[in-house]
């Protein structure tokens, strides 16, 4: 069992050159302000049908494509000293380590001397994209194979990076911040101290929304030599999961948002969707459902679906809020375009303490797993949930031989002019992102989550409350590791602003 | 034959008409008025521990009044008189004086239906006697301003009463980032109010923020917009440390609204549950400031810009969903909720602190400017402790108003109510939208109602001197408010 866990979780990351503790990657060096060259492309990563969808416990097979899925690619280069930084956003639920490896390998095949270490790939966290995690769900013969889809994405993204690299040109950049109501903390707390993700809030035992919401939208704009908008990076602290339960392929709110922005600016505008620290957030309201639903009905003249916000109308509404914020920021900051900026990109390999599995937790995991396995239909449908429990059991066994196991993560810390970009592989609870932003010396700090395989990283308070997203099954790294992640990230950001 | 049918048919139709009339919701009448309550200068302004004598009024202070009445035929069905005042708080002892004065001018009015709330600007005159050691000459006295306030507000209510006419109303919800949670939690579990976050020991922002902007729009029978209510969960406290008279961000909001919607619009400000919120940012301030400077705005105008965008958005969405016949039910009760108990340790500490301040003031009378207010604040805690020793379960009695207007609810309280309580009420309320109005009257300066988490974290706004009622009372306030709301919606 320990081997299974090691192969599933640790090995893909372990073969890289990391040591115990934080190790600074020296491939990228600190650079002075310099002319910026930028290449940008969009590639289509819509899977063929029928395809299984990633993000829920049960297998969902889509037979309809509602929107295309995209990977948006930005390549940045400064010349003296030569520095590159590559940012890729994919309309998928997460970035498994094997997918990142495939992307880097495919890029090396096309651009042999390219620094693939500085490729940062994030997921928009749409729950209606193709499955990208091998062995995660049952794979009927009739559907697209996960490994085939991984290779497809890797090739398309590599093609996008190659095109962006070859078409890079001298560009200017601006940064700005605005606000839009998109993040709703999805964890409700109750009188007895328990928490529930998407829990009811209209009962008399409801006490509070568990944590903070970050409504800031950090934005980057890149202009080509003719002064036209070429690309934008939009950092929203809320995942793209409005229509998360559908059996269709859908890029969620990023699709209508891209439609609005491309209509307004340029049909080929490259738009990177960066999800901020939002492990405890959702784009859907947790209370005042009727008031929100009425405003939607009046605004769009469509009947809607009562208080269900998993609708096309609500996708439009969230896209509208973000687009208005982005356009407002655009109008303000376009007067401050930067030609010469510092570009620096550091990749850190950290070993974060894993969240220990307690004996009572493994007992519970075994019990729940047995319940699923006892019913042959559930045993097939709930393969993911069974594996989810199995991982807890394996971790518990592993702890017997490795008492303080570590979880290796790759994080990217980038300086571009006055702003910092800091990645992490988790569904990071917002509080950690706020800590990074508050302690960072940069003017703005873009926190990008799911630059990697995911798993929630809850706060201590959330752990006390329990429930999905804060229980041991949902979590590989806990609050102790979360604090270390914050401290190391801030340390690196602030090194860029000595 | 035809004739023989006509009379019964007429009678049936008449009967139907009567029953239709009886089943129709009451007709809405609205009146509004704005009165200037800017004090004579110089004047002591309240909201900080140290004495501030303002020599300058940088903006006018207003009381904005709206009378909402429904009638069945010519008979009043129910009514609410809502007065929003540019002051720190409206002391509870002042409210009966206003009601009494209004009663002299409007015959048979149930003056208990008058609600006064504060925008919580920290740059408005002292309204309660004894707060500061104010010079007795050369400065507007508290008693003078109170008299002036009563006179002007009464005049405004009378004007609004006379202004009543058939009207339409629409409600809407939008969002604006105005209030930020000001309580900062550190690694050791302690909290600070408006303290630093750029520290390794910073852990989180203690509570939520509520960026809802709840709105009511009123039109007269000529379809002119005559008034709007803007409910914001943030006190008007951006420039609270200045020594001037100023309405804070509401001044900018009103100017922008007048420019866009016309001077005839009365802007009524309702302050949502925001005891732990205020406009200044606790992090990302440099980025926010840069954007504002690029826009060429000062901070007050920036907050107003955000609010007016929210107003515009809601207005455009709901302007055709107007109601002229709708239920209005205004319930008022004296709610008794448990007081927060002063411990023997609180008492002992306060006693030492008060004694030290007294000695310092005796030795150096000038130090009263700095120490008197704090000394009074802590003296209240001593009095509370002594009173609580004589009572088995000391209760705080407050006036609770709960109103149903069509699909929306309005609920008042007398506190600087932490946002969690407001969210509890809003989430559980059966109303389509629930407007919370905090500081609708207040027993004293700094009547915060903190959460359990805040009490554990400590710091100003959660310490014993800051709060007359604690988390237990807060939950009872929530439960009773929701109970009345449920009754109103069952009816």
CSV table of N, CA, C and O in Angstrom, one decimal, chain A residues 174-181 184 201-216 287-288 290-292 294-295 298-299 317 320-321 324 328-329 332-333 335-336 338 431 434-435 437-439 443-444 461 483 487, chain B residues 170-175 177 180-181 197-200 202-212 214 281-284 286-288 290-291 294-295 305-306 313-314 317-318 321 323 420 423-424 426-428 432-434 453 475 479:
chain,number,residue,atom,x,y,z
A,174,UNK,N,1.3,46.8,-18.1
A,174,UNK,CA,0.7,47.6,-17.0
A,174,UNK,C,0.1,46.6,-16.0
A,174,UNK,O,-0.3,45.5,-16.4
A,175,UNK,N,0.0,47.1,-14.8
A,175,UNK,CA,-0.7,46.3,-13.8
A,175,UNK,C,-1.7,47.1,-13.1
A,175,UNK,O,-1.5,48.3,-13.0
A,176,UNK,N,-2.7,46.4,-12.5
A,176,UNK,CA,-3.7,47.2,-11.8
A,176,UNK,C,-4.5,46.3,-10.9
A,176,UNK,O,-4.4,45.0,-11.0
A,177,UNK,N,-5.3,46.9,-10.1
A,177,UNK,CA,-6.2,46.1,-9.2
A,177,UNK,C,-7.6,46.7,-9.2
A,177,UNK,O,-7.7,48.0,-9.3
A,178,UNK,N,-8.6,45.9,-9.1
A,178,UNK,CA,-10.0,46.3,-9.0
A,178,UNK,C,-10.7,45.3,-8.1
A,178,UNK,O,-10.1,44.4,-7.5
A,179,UNK,N,-12.0,45.5,-8.0
A,179,UNK,CA,-12.8,44.6,-7.2
A,179,UNK,C,-14.1,44.1,-7.9
A,179,UNK,O,-14.7,44.9,-8.6
A,180,UNK,N,-14.4,42.9,-7.7
A,180,UNK,CA,-15.7,42.4,-8.2
A,180,UNK,C,-16.1,41.3,-7.2
A,180,UNK,O,-15.3,40.5,-6.7
A,181,UNK,N,-17.4,41.2,-7.0
A,181,UNK,CA,-18.0,40.2,-6.1
A,181,UNK,C,-18.0,38.9,-6.9
A,181,UNK,O,-18.9,38.6,-7.7
A,184,UNK,N,-17.2,33.7,-2.9
A,184,UNK,CA,-18.1,33.5,-1.8
A,184,UNK,C,-17.5,32.4,-1.0
A,184,UNK,O,-17.4,31.3,-1.5
A,201,UNK,N,-27.5,27.8,5.3
A,201,UNK,CA,-27.3,28.9,6.2
A,201,UNK,C,-28.6,29.5,6.7
A,201,UNK,O,-28.6,30.5,7.4
A,202,UNK,N,-29.7,28.9,6.4
A,202,UNK,CA,-31.0,29.4,6.8
A,202,UNK,C,-31.6,28.8,8.1
A,202,UNK,O,-32.7,29.0,8.5
A,203,UNK,N,-30.8,27.9,8.7
A,203,UNK,CA,-31.3,27.3,9.9
A,203,UNK,C,-30.9,28.1,11.2
A,203,UNK,O,-30.0,28.9,11.1
A,204,UNK,N,-31.5,27.8,12.3
A,204,UNK,CA,-31.3,28.6,13.5
A,204,UNK,C,-29.9,28.2,14.1
A,204,UNK,O,-29.5,28.9,15.1
A,205,UNK,N,-29.3,27.1,13.7
A,205,UNK,CA,-28.0,26.8,14.2
A,205,UNK,C,-26.8,27.4,13.4
A,205,UNK,O,-25.7,27.3,13.7
A,206,UNK,N,-27.2,28.1,12.3
A,206,UNK,CA,-26.1,28.8,11.5
A,206,UNK,C,-25.5,29.9,12.3
A,206,UNK,O,-26.2,30.7,12.9
A,207,UNK,N,-24.2,30.0,12.3
A,207,UNK,CA,-23.5,31.0,13.0
A,207,UNK,C,-22.6,31.9,12.2
A,207,UNK,O,-22.5,33.1,12.4
A,208,UNK,N,-22.0,31.4,11.1
A,208,UNK,CA,-21.2,32.3,10.4
A,208,UNK,C,-20.7,31.6,9.1
A,208,UNK,O,-20.7,30.4,8.9
A,209,UNK,N,-20.2,32.5,8.2
A,209,UNK,CA,-19.4,32.0,7.1
A,209,UNK,C,-18.0,31.9,7.6
A,209,UNK,O,-17.5,32.8,8.3
A,210,UNK,N,-17.3,30.7,7.4
A,210,UNK,CA,-16.1,30.4,8.1
A,210,UNK,C,-15.0,31.4,8.0
A,210,UNK,O,-14.3,31.7,8.9
A,211,UNK,N,-14.7,31.7,6.7
A,211,UNK,CA,-13.5,32.5,6.5
A,211,UNK,C,-13.7,33.7,5.6
A,211,UNK,O,-14.8,34.1,5.2
A,212,UNK,N,-12.6,34.3,5.3
A,212,UNK,CA,-12.6,35.6,4.6
A,212,UNK,C,-12.9,35.4,3.1
A,212,UNK,O,-12.7,34.3,2.6
A,213,UNK,N,-13.3,36.5,2.5
A,213,UNK,CA,-13.4,36.4,1.0
A,213,UNK,C,-12.5,37.5,0.4
A,213,UNK,O,-12.4,38.6,1.0
A,214,UNK,N,-11.9,37.2,-0.7
A,214,UNK,CA,-11.0,38.2,-1.3
A,214,UNK,C,-11.6,38.6,-2.6
A,214,UNK,O,-11.6,37.9,-3.6
A,215,UNK,N,-12.1,39.8,-2.7
A,215,UNK,CA,-12.8,40.3,-3.9
A,215,UNK,C,-11.9,41.1,-4.8
A,215,UNK,O,-12.3,41.6,-5.8
A,216,UNK,N,-10.6,41.1,-4.5
A,216,UNK,CA,-9.7,41.9,-5.4
A,216,UNK,C,-9.5,41.1,-6.7
A,216,UNK,O,-9.4,39.9,-6.7
A,287,UNK,N,-25.9,32.6,0.7
A,287,UNK,CA,-27.2,33.1,1.3
A,287,UNK,C,-27.7,34.2,0.4
A,287,UNK,O,-27.0,34.5,-0.6
A,288,UNK,N,-28.8,34.8,0.7
A,288,UNK,CA,-29.5,35.8,-0.2
A,288,UNK,C,-29.7,35.2,-1.6
A,288,UNK,O,-29.7,36.0,-2.5
A,290,UNK,N,-32.4,34.3,-3.0
A,290,UNK,CA,-33.6,34.8,-3.8
A,290,UNK,C,-33.3,36.2,-4.3
A,290,UNK,O,-33.8,36.5,-5.4
A,291,UNK,N,-32.6,37.0,-3.5
A,291,UNK,CA,-32.3,38.4,-4.0
A,291,UNK,C,-31.4,38.3,-5.2
A,291,UNK,O,-31.6,39.1,-6.2
A,292,UNK,N,-30.4,37.5,-5.1
A,292,UNK,CA,-29.5,37.4,-6.3
A,292,UNK,C,-30.3,36.8,-7.5
A,292,UNK,O,-30.1,37.3,-8.6
A,294,UNK,N,-33.4,37.1,-8.2
A,294,UNK,CA,-34.3,38.1,-8.8
A,294,UNK,C,-33.5,39.1,-9.6
A,294,UNK,O,-33.9,39.5,-10.7
A,295,UNK,N,-32.4,39.6,-9.1
A,295,UNK,CA,-31.6,40.5,-9.9
A,295,UNK,C,-31.2,39.9,-11.2
A,295,UNK,O,-31.2,40.6,-12.3
A,298,UNK,N,-34.2,40.0,-13.6
A,298,UNK,CA,-34.5,41.3,-14.1
A,298,UNK,C,-33.4,41.8,-15.1
A,298,UNK,O,-33.7,42.4,-16.0
A,299,UNK,N,-32.2,41.4,-14.8
A,299,UNK,CA,-31.1,41.9,-15.6
A,299,UNK,C,-31.1,41.2,-17.0
A,299,UNK,O,-30.8,41.8,-18.0
A,317,UNK,N,-23.4,36.4,-15.7
A,317,UNK,CA,-23.4,37.4,-14.7
A,317,UNK,C,-22.0,37.6,-14.1
A,317,UNK,O,-21.4,38.7,-13.9
A,320,UNK,N,-19.7,39.1,-16.5
A,320,UNK,CA,-20.0,40.5,-16.6
A,320,UNK,C,-19.3,41.3,-15.4
A,320,UNK,O,-18.6,42.3,-15.7
A,321,UNK,N,-19.4,40.7,-14.2
A,321,UNK,CA,-18.8,41.4,-13.1
A,321,UNK,C,-17.2,41.5,-13.3
A,321,UNK,O,-16.6,42.5,-13.0
A,324,UNK,N,-16.3,43.9,-16.2
A,324,UNK,CA,-16.4,45.3,-15.9
A,324,UNK,C,-15.2,45.8,-15.0
A,324,UNK,O,-14.7,46.9,-15.2
A,328,UNK,N,-12.5,48.4,-16.3
A,328,UNK,CA,-12.3,49.6,-15.5
A,328,UNK,C,-10.8,49.8,-15.2
A,328,UNK,O,-10.2,50.8,-15.3
A,329,UNK,N,-10.2,48.7,-14.8
A,329,UNK,CA,-8.7,48.7,-14.4
A,329,UNK,C,-7.9,49.1,-15.7
A,329,UNK,O,-7.0,49.9,-15.6
A,332,UNK,N,-7.9,52.7,-16.4
A,332,UNK,CA,-7.1,53.5,-15.5
A,332,UNK,C,-5.6,53.3,-15.7
A,332,UNK,O,-4.8,54.3,-15.8
A,333,UNK,N,-5.2,52.1,-15.9
A,333,UNK,CA,-3.7,51.8,-16.0
A,333,UNK,C,-3.1,51.9,-17.4
A,333,UNK,O,-1.9,51.8,-17.5
A,335,UNK,N,-2.6,54.3,-19.0
A,335,UNK,CA,-1.8,55.5,-19.1
A,335,UNK,C,-0.4,55.3,-18.4
A,335,UNK,O,0.4,56.2,-18.4
A,336,UNK,N,-0.2,54.1,-17.9
A,336,UNK,CA,1.0,53.8,-17.2
A,336,UNK,C,1.6,52.5,-17.8
A,336,UNK,O,1.6,51.5,-17.1
A,338,UNK,N,4.6,50.2,-19.0
A,338,UNK,CA,6.1,50.1,-18.6
A,338,UNK,C,6.8,49.4,-19.7
A,338,UNK,O,6.4,48.3,-20.1
A,431,UNK,N,-7.1,32.5,3.4
A,431,UNK,CA,-6.4,33.2,4.5
A,431,UNK,C,-4.8,33.1,4.2
A,431,UNK,O,-4.1,34.1,4.5
A,434,UNK,N,-4.0,35.8,1.7
A,434,UNK,CA,-4.1,37.1,2.3
A,434,UNK,C,-2.8,37.4,3.1
A,434,UNK,O,-2.2,38.5,3.0
A,435,UNK,N,-2.3,36.4,3.7
A,435,UNK,CA,-1.0,36.5,4.5
A,435,UNK,C,0.1,36.9,3.5
A,435,UNK,O,0.9,37.8,3.7
A,437,UNK,N,-0.1,38.3,0.5
A,437,UNK,CA,-0.3,39.7,0.0
A,437,UNK,C,0.0,40.7,1.0
A,437,UNK,O,0.6,41.8,0.7
A,438,UNK,N,-0.3,40.5,2.3
A,438,UNK,CA,-0.1,41.5,3.3
A,438,UNK,C,1.4,41.6,3.6
A,438,UNK,O,1.9,42.7,3.9
A,439,UNK,N,2.1,40.5,3.6
A,439,UNK,CA,3.5,40.6,4.0
A,439,UNK,C,4.5,40.8,2.8
A,439,UNK,O,5.7,41.1,3.0
A,443,UNK,N,4.2,45.8,-5.0
A,443,UNK,CA,3.0,46.7,-5.0
A,443,UNK,C,1.8,45.8,-5.1
A,443,UNK,O,0.8,46.1,-4.4
A,444,UNK,N,1.8,44.8,-5.9
A,444,UNK,CA,0.7,43.9,-6.0
A,444,UNK,C,1.2,42.5,-6.0
A,444,UNK,O,2.3,42.2,-6.6
A,461,UNK,N,-8.4,26.5,11.8
A,461,UNK,CA,-9.8,26.7,12.2
A,461,UNK,C,-10.7,25.8,11.4
A,461,UNK,O,-11.7,25.2,11.9
A,483,UNK,N,1.6,27.3,6.7
A,483,UNK,CA,2.4,28.4,7.2
A,483,UNK,C,3.8,28.4,6.7
A,483,UNK,O,4.3,29.5,6.3
A,487,UNK,N,5.5,31.4,4.6
A,487,UNK,CA,6.8,32.0,5.0
A,487,UNK,C,7.8,31.9,3.9
A,487,UNK,O,8.6,32.9,3.6
B,170,UNK,N,-39.0,50.5,-5.5
B,170,UNK,CA,-38.3,49.3,-6.1
B,170,UNK,C,-37.1,49.0,-5.2
B,170,UNK,O,-36.6,49.9,-4.6
B,171,UNK,N,-36.8,47.7,-5.1
B,171,UNK,CA,-35.6,47.4,-4.2
B,171,UNK,C,-34.6,46.6,-5.1
B,171,UNK,O,-35.0,46.0,-6.1
B,172,UNK,N,-33.4,46.7,-4.7
B,172,UNK,CA,-32.3,46.1,-5.5
B,172,UNK,C,-31.1,45.8,-4.6
B,172,UNK,O,-30.9,46.3,-3.5
B,173,UNK,N,-30.3,44.9,-5.2
B,173,UNK,CA,-29.1,44.5,-4.5
B,173,UNK,C,-27.9,44.6,-5.4
B,173,UNK,O,-28.0,44.2,-6.6
B,174,UNK,N,-26.8,45.1,-4.9
B,174,UNK,CA,-25.6,45.2,-5.7
B,174,UNK,C,-24.4,45.1,-4.8
B,174,UNK,O,-24.6,44.8,-3.6
B,175,UNK,N,-23.3,45.3,-5.3
B,175,UNK,CA,-22.1,45.1,-4.5
B,175,UNK,C,-21.1,46.2,-4.7
B,175,UNK,O,-20.9,46.8,-5.8
B,177,UNK,N,-17.0,47.2,-2.8
B,177,UNK,CA,-16.1,47.0,-1.8
B,177,UNK,C,-15.8,48.3,-1.1
B,177,UNK,O,-15.1,49.2,-1.6
B,180,UNK,N,-13.9,47.3,5.1
B,180,UNK,CA,-12.9,46.2,5.2
B,180,UNK,C,-12.9,45.8,6.7
B,180,UNK,O,-13.0,46.7,7.6
B,181,UNK,N,-12.8,44.5,6.9
B,181,UNK,CA,-12.7,44.1,8.3
B,181,UNK,C,-11.4,44.6,9.0
B,181,UNK,O,-10.3,44.5,8.4
B,197,UNK,N,-0.6,44.2,9.3
B,197,UNK,CA,-0.7,42.9,8.8
B,197,UNK,C,0.6,42.4,8.1
B,197,UNK,O,0.8,41.3,7.8
B,198,UNK,N,1.5,43.4,8.0
B,198,UNK,CA,2.8,43.0,7.2
B,198,UNK,C,3.8,42.5,8.2
B,198,UNK,O,5.0,42.9,8.2
B,199,UNK,N,3.4,41.5,9.0
B,199,UNK,CA,4.3,41.0,10.0
B,199,UNK,C,4.3,39.4,9.9
B,199,UNK,O,3.2,38.8,9.6
B,200,UNK,N,5.4,38.8,10.3
B,200,UNK,CA,5.4,37.3,10.2
B,200,UNK,C,4.4,36.7,11.1
B,200,UNK,O,3.9,35.6,10.8
B,202,UNK,N,1.4,37.7,11.6
B,202,UNK,CA,0.0,38.0,11.1
B,202,UNK,C,-0.6,36.6,10.6
B,202,UNK,O,0.0,35.9,9.9
B,203,UNK,N,-1.8,36.3,11.0
B,203,UNK,CA,-2.4,35.1,10.6
B,203,UNK,C,-3.7,35.3,9.7
B,203,UNK,O,-3.8,34.7,8.7
B,204,UNK,N,-4.6,36.1,10.2
B,204,UNK,CA,-5.8,36.3,9.4
B,204,UNK,C,-6.6,37.5,9.8
B,204,UNK,O,-6.3,38.2,10.8
B,205,UNK,N,-7.5,37.9,8.9
B,205,UNK,CA,-8.4,38.9,9.2
B,205,UNK,C,-9.6,38.2,9.9
B,205,UNK,O,-10.0,37.2,9.5
B,206,UNK,N,-9.9,38.8,11.1
B,206,UNK,CA,-10.7,38.0,12.0
B,206,UNK,C,-12.1,37.6,11.5
B,206,UNK,O,-12.6,36.5,11.8
B,207,UNK,N,-12.7,38.5,10.8
B,207,UNK,CA,-14.1,38.1,10.4
B,207,UNK,C,-14.4,38.5,9.0
B,207,UNK,O,-13.5,38.8,8.2
B,208,UNK,N,-15.7,38.4,8.6
B,208,UNK,CA,-16.0,38.6,7.2
B,208,UNK,C,-16.1,40.0,6.8
B,208,UNK,O,-16.0,40.9,7.7
B,209,UNK,N,-16.3,40.3,5.6
B,209,UNK,CA,-16.7,41.6,5.1
B,209,UNK,C,-18.0,41.4,4.4
B,209,UNK,O,-18.3,40.4,3.8
B,210,UNK,N,-18.9,42.4,4.4
B,210,UNK,CA,-20.2,42.3,3.7
B,210,UNK,C,-20.2,43.4,2.7
B,210,UNK,O,-20.4,44.6,3.0
B,211,UNK,N,-20.1,43.0,1.4
B,211,UNK,CA,-20.0,44.0,0.4
B,211,UNK,C,-21.4,44.2,-0.3
B,211,UNK,O,-21.4,44.9,-1.4
B,212,UNK,N,-22.4,43.7,0.3
B,212,UNK,CA,-23.8,44.0,-0.3
B,212,UNK,C,-24.0,45.5,-0.2
B,212,UNK,O,-23.7,46.2,0.8
B,214,UNK,N,-27.6,47.2,-0.4
B,214,UNK,CA,-29.0,47.1,-0.5
B,214,UNK,C,-29.6,48.4,-0.7
B,214,UNK,O,-29.3,49.4,-0.1
B,281,UNK,N,-8.1,50.2,4.4
B,281,UNK,CA,-7.6,48.9,4.1
B,281,UNK,C,-6.6,48.4,5.1
B,281,UNK,O,-5.8,49.2,5.6
B,282,UNK,N,-6.6,47.1,5.3
B,282,UNK,CA,-5.6,46.5,6.2
B,282,UNK,C,-4.4,45.8,5.5
B,282,UNK,O,-3.5,45.5,6.1
B,283,UNK,N,-4.6,45.6,4.2
B,283,UNK,CA,-3.5,45.2,3.4
B,283,UNK,C,-3.8,45.6,2.0
B,283,UNK,O,-4.8,46.2,1.7
B,284,UNK,N,-2.8,45.4,1.0
B,284,UNK,CA,-2.9,45.9,-0.4
B,284,UNK,C,-3.2,47.3,-0.5
B,284,UNK,O,-3.8,47.8,-1.5
B,286,UNK,N,-1.1,50.0,-0.8
B,286,UNK,CA,-0.3,50.7,-1.8
B,286,UNK,C,-0.9,50.5,-3.2
B,286,UNK,O,-1.0,51.5,-4.0
B,287,UNK,N,-1.4,49.3,-3.5
B,287,UNK,CA,-1.9,49.1,-4.8
B,287,UNK,C,-3.3,49.8,-5.0
B,287,UNK,O,-3.5,50.4,-6.1
B,288,UNK,N,-4.0,49.8,-4.0
B,288,UNK,CA,-5.3,50.5,-4.0
B,288,UNK,C,-5.1,52.0,-4.1
B,288,UNK,O,-5.8,52.7,-4.9
B,290,UNK,N,-2.5,53.5,-5.4
B,290,UNK,CA,-2.0,53.9,-6.7
B,290,UNK,C,-3.2,54.0,-7.7
B,290,UNK,O,-3.2,54.9,-8.5
B,291,UNK,N,-4.1,53.1,-7.7
B,291,UNK,CA,-5.2,53.1,-8.6
B,291,UNK,C,-6.0,54.4,-8.4
B,291,UNK,O,-6.4,55.0,-9.4
B,294,UNK,N,-4.1,57.3,-9.8
B,294,UNK,CA,-4.2,57.3,-11.3
B,294,UNK,C,-5.6,57.9,-11.7
B,294,UNK,O,-5.7,58.5,-12.8
B,295,UNK,N,-6.6,57.6,-11.0
B,295,UNK,CA,-7.9,58.2,-11.3
B,295,UNK,C,-8.1,59.6,-10.9
B,295,UNK,O,-9.0,60.3,-11.3
B,305,UNK,N,-17.4,56.7,-5.6
B,305,UNK,CA,-17.4,56.2,-7.0
B,305,UNK,C,-17.9,54.7,-7.0
B,305,UNK,O,-18.8,54.3,-7.8
B,306,UNK,N,-17.4,53.9,-6.1
B,306,UNK,CA,-17.7,52.5,-6.0
B,306,UNK,C,-19.2,52.3,-5.7
B,306,UNK,O,-19.9,51.5,-6.3
B,313,UNK,N,-26.0,50.3,-11.2
B,313,UNK,CA,-26.3,49.0,-11.6
B,313,UNK,C,-27.6,48.5,-11.1
B,313,UNK,O,-28.4,47.9,-11.9
B,314,UNK,N,-27.9,48.7,-9.8
B,314,UNK,CA,-29.2,48.2,-9.3
B,314,UNK,C,-30.3,49.0,-9.9
B,314,UNK,O,-31.4,48.5,-10.2
B,317,UNK,N,-31.3,47.9,-13.2
B,317,UNK,CA,-31.9,46.6,-13.2
B,317,UNK,C,-33.3,46.6,-12.7
B,317,UNK,O,-34.2,45.9,-13.2
B,318,UNK,N,-33.6,47.4,-11.7
B,318,UNK,CA,-34.9,47.3,-11.0
B,318,UNK,C,-35.9,48.4,-11.3
B,318,UNK,O,-37.0,48.4,-10.8
B,321,UNK,N,-39.4,47.5,-12.1
B,321,UNK,CA,-40.1,46.6,-11.2
B,321,UNK,C,-40.6,47.3,-9.9
B,321,UNK,O,-40.1,47.1,-8.8
B,323,UNK,N,-43.4,49.1,-7.2
B,323,UNK,CA,-44.5,48.6,-6.5
B,323,UNK,C,-45.2,49.9,-5.9
B,323,UNK,O,-44.5,50.7,-5.3
B,420,UNK,N,-20.8,39.4,11.4
B,420,UNK,CA,-21.3,38.0,11.5
B,420,UNK,C,-22.8,38.0,11.9
B,420,UNK,O,-23.6,37.2,11.4
B,423,UNK,N,-25.0,38.9,9.0
B,423,UNK,CA,-25.1,37.8,8.0
B,423,UNK,C,-26.0,36.7,8.6
B,423,UNK,O,-26.8,36.1,7.8
B,424,UNK,N,-26.0,36.5,9.9
B,424,UNK,CA,-26.9,35.5,10.4
B,424,UNK,C,-28.3,35.9,10.2
B,424,UNK,O,-29.1,35.1,9.8
B,426,UNK,N,-29.5,38.0,7.9
B,426,UNK,CA,-29.8,38.0,6.4
B,426,UNK,C,-30.0,36.6,5.9
B,426,UNK,O,-30.8,36.3,5.1
B,427,UNK,N,-29.1,35.7,6.3
B,427,UNK,CA,-29.2,34.3,5.8
B,427,UNK,C,-30.5,33.6,6.3
B,427,UNK,O,-31.0,32.8,5.5
B,428,UNK,N,-30.9,33.9,7.5
B,428,UNK,CA,-32.1,33.2,8.0
B,428,UNK,C,-33.4,33.9,7.7
B,428,UNK,O,-34.5,33.3,7.9
B,432,UNK,N,-37.0,38.7,0.9
B,432,UNK,CA,-36.1,38.7,-0.3
B,432,UNK,C,-34.8,39.4,-0.1
B,432,UNK,O,-33.7,38.9,-0.4
B,433,UNK,N,-34.9,40.6,0.5
B,433,UNK,CA,-33.7,41.3,0.9
B,433,UNK,C,-33.9,41.8,2.4
B,433,UNK,O,-35.0,42.1,2.7
B,434,UNK,N,-32.8,41.8,3.1
B,434,UNK,CA,-32.9,42.2,4.5
B,434,UNK,C,-32.0,43.4,4.8
B,434,UNK,O,-30.8,43.2,4.7
B,453,UNK,N,-15.4,35.0,19.0
B,453,UNK,CA,-14.0,34.9,18.5
B,453,UNK,C,-13.3,36.3,18.9
B,453,UNK,O,-12.1,36.3,19.3
B,475,UNK,N,-26.6,36.7,20.0
B,475,UNK,CA,-27.4,35.6,19.4
B,475,UNK,C,-28.9,35.8,19.7
B,475,UNK,O,-29.8,35.5,18.8
B,479,UNK,N,-31.9,35.9,17.0
B,479,UNK,CA,-33.0,35.0,17.1
B,479,UNK,C,-34.3,35.7,17.1
B,479,UNK,O,-35.3,35.3,16.5
